[in-house]
Amino acid sequence: MSRTNAEYYEMFFIYAQCNGNAAAAAARYREVHPGEQAPSAAVFRRLAARVYTSGSLQPNRIDTGRSCQISVARLDAALAEFARDGTQSVREVSRRMGVNRAKLHRCLMEEGLHPYKYVRVQTLHCGDYIRRMEYSRWLLGKIERNPSFCKYVLWTDEALFTREGCFNAHNSHMWDDENPFAIRTRAGQDRWSVNLWAGICGNFVIGPYLLPDRLDGTKYLNLLEHVLPSLLEEIPLEIRKNMYIQHDGAPAHYAASVRAYLDKTFRDRWIGRGGPVSWPPRSPDMNPLDFFFWGHLKTAVYQTPVETREEVVARIHGAVATITGDTLLKVQENLRRRAEACLEVQGGYIEPVLATLS
């Protein structure tokens, strides 16, 4: 912000009245000029330092030190470095090439280059590629015969919500004129978790349902036999009669009693490890709960720190209530494109293909 000499003179006068206390000077300035954008304490400190060292009220905006001009040859060499290896640091390349970092950064932006972040994915094993392709072909075949097929699948998954939540220190900041040394507590002795099961079927969210902290085959079978029927009561009868149920290959899902129950109840209409339709392992990108639902919930739940288990449960139900039926249908429609992308990359990571379509 550019200020006149008169404004700087008034600021310095207030600073002197406050006996060189920058915080008091900033507070005094706000009292004298209510409703205006007042300078911070740091601005007063810089003004005082400038007057004492140079005798000038105005900052020196002419002599900015080293020239930011980069020769065409050096710029081409720097751009060639990023073409060779796009993971390099701008700071490191500017130091190695002897060019100004800020100018190099601007040149990269002018050339249409952007610092994109990595997308974290699960490591695929050798046999996973074929299984993912087989599943994608099966799903696309079902969709070809019935474009609404995904609405007849009960997609399910479990997730754990803890007191620590999701906290990205890299993207969390506190703006201030001085370092406030802000802290965020973690790893408290009073630890707890919420183990949650949920499903998506058509334009309905099924559940969520609180599971025991440690899920085994017996407890999961109890969910399927005694809890799931009541959770499905709002689903139209026509969908329930022809519904598929999907789950991944977690140990509790693979218990012999669970598979026997699914064979008896759903016959050939269940998807999972050891089932009539094999679920490809390490494929959260094919399950709408993994690539949409849990992310939506955890973003909403952990917007601010949580202190109690009851608070997390309340926030979970509040977040679920914000999801519309139209959103759920669009998410399931996206499964067709994900299956097509999986075949395009021969069972590999589909994120780069999906990114080109967004």
Coordinates of N, CA, C and O in Angstrom, one line a residue, residues 79 82 104-116:
L79 N 14.4 -23.2 -18.6 CA 13.2 -23.9 -19.1 C 13.5 -25.3 -19.5 O 12.7 -26.3 -19.3
F82 N 13.6 -27.7 -16.6 CA 12.3 -28.2 -16.1 C 11.6 -29.1 -17.1 O 10.8 -30.0 -16.7
L104 N 12.4 -16.0 -12.4 CA 12.3 -17.4 -13.0 C 10.9 -17.9 -12.8 O 10.3 -18.5 -13.7
H105 N 10.3 -17.7 -11.6 CA 9.0 -18.2 -11.3 C 8.0 -17.6 -12.2 O 7.1 -18.2 -12.8
R106 N 8.1 -16.3 -12.4 CA 7.2 -15.6 -13.3 C 7.3 -16.1 -14.8 O 6.3 -16.2 -15.5
C107 N 8.5 -16.3 -15.2 CA 8.7 -16.8 -16.6 C 8.1 -18.2 -16.8 O 7.5 -18.4 -17.8
L108 N 8.2 -19.0 -15.8 CA 7.6 -20.3 -15.9 C 6.1 -20.2 -16.0 O 5.5 -20.9 -16.8
M109 N 5.5 -19.3 -15.2 CA 4.0 -19.1 -15.3 C 3.7 -18.5 -16.7 O 2.6 -18.9 -17.3
E110 N 4.5 -17.6 -17.2 CA 4.2 -17.1 -18.5 C 4.3 -18.1 -19.6 O 3.7 -18.0 -20.7
E111 N 5.2 -19.1 -19.4 CA 5.3 -20.2 -20.4 C 4.2 -21.2 -20.2 O 4.1 -22.2 -21.0
G112 N 3.2 -21.0 -19.3 CA 2.1 -21.9 -19.2 C 2.4 -23.1 -18.2 O 1.6 -24.0 -18.2
L113 N 3.5 -23.0 -17.5 CA 3.8 -24.1 -16.6 C 3.2 -23.8 -15.2 O 3.1 -22.6 -14.8
H114 N 2.7 -24.8 -14.5 CA 2.1 -24.7 -13.2 C 2.6 -25.8 -12.2 O 2.9 -26.9 -12.7
P115 N 2.8 -25.5 -10.9 CA 3.3 -26.4 -10.0 C 2.2 -27.4 -9.5 O 1.5 -27.1 -8.5
Y116 N 1.9 -28.4 -10.2 CA 0.8 -29.4 -9.8 C 1.3 -30.3 -8.7 O 2.5 -30.7 -8.6

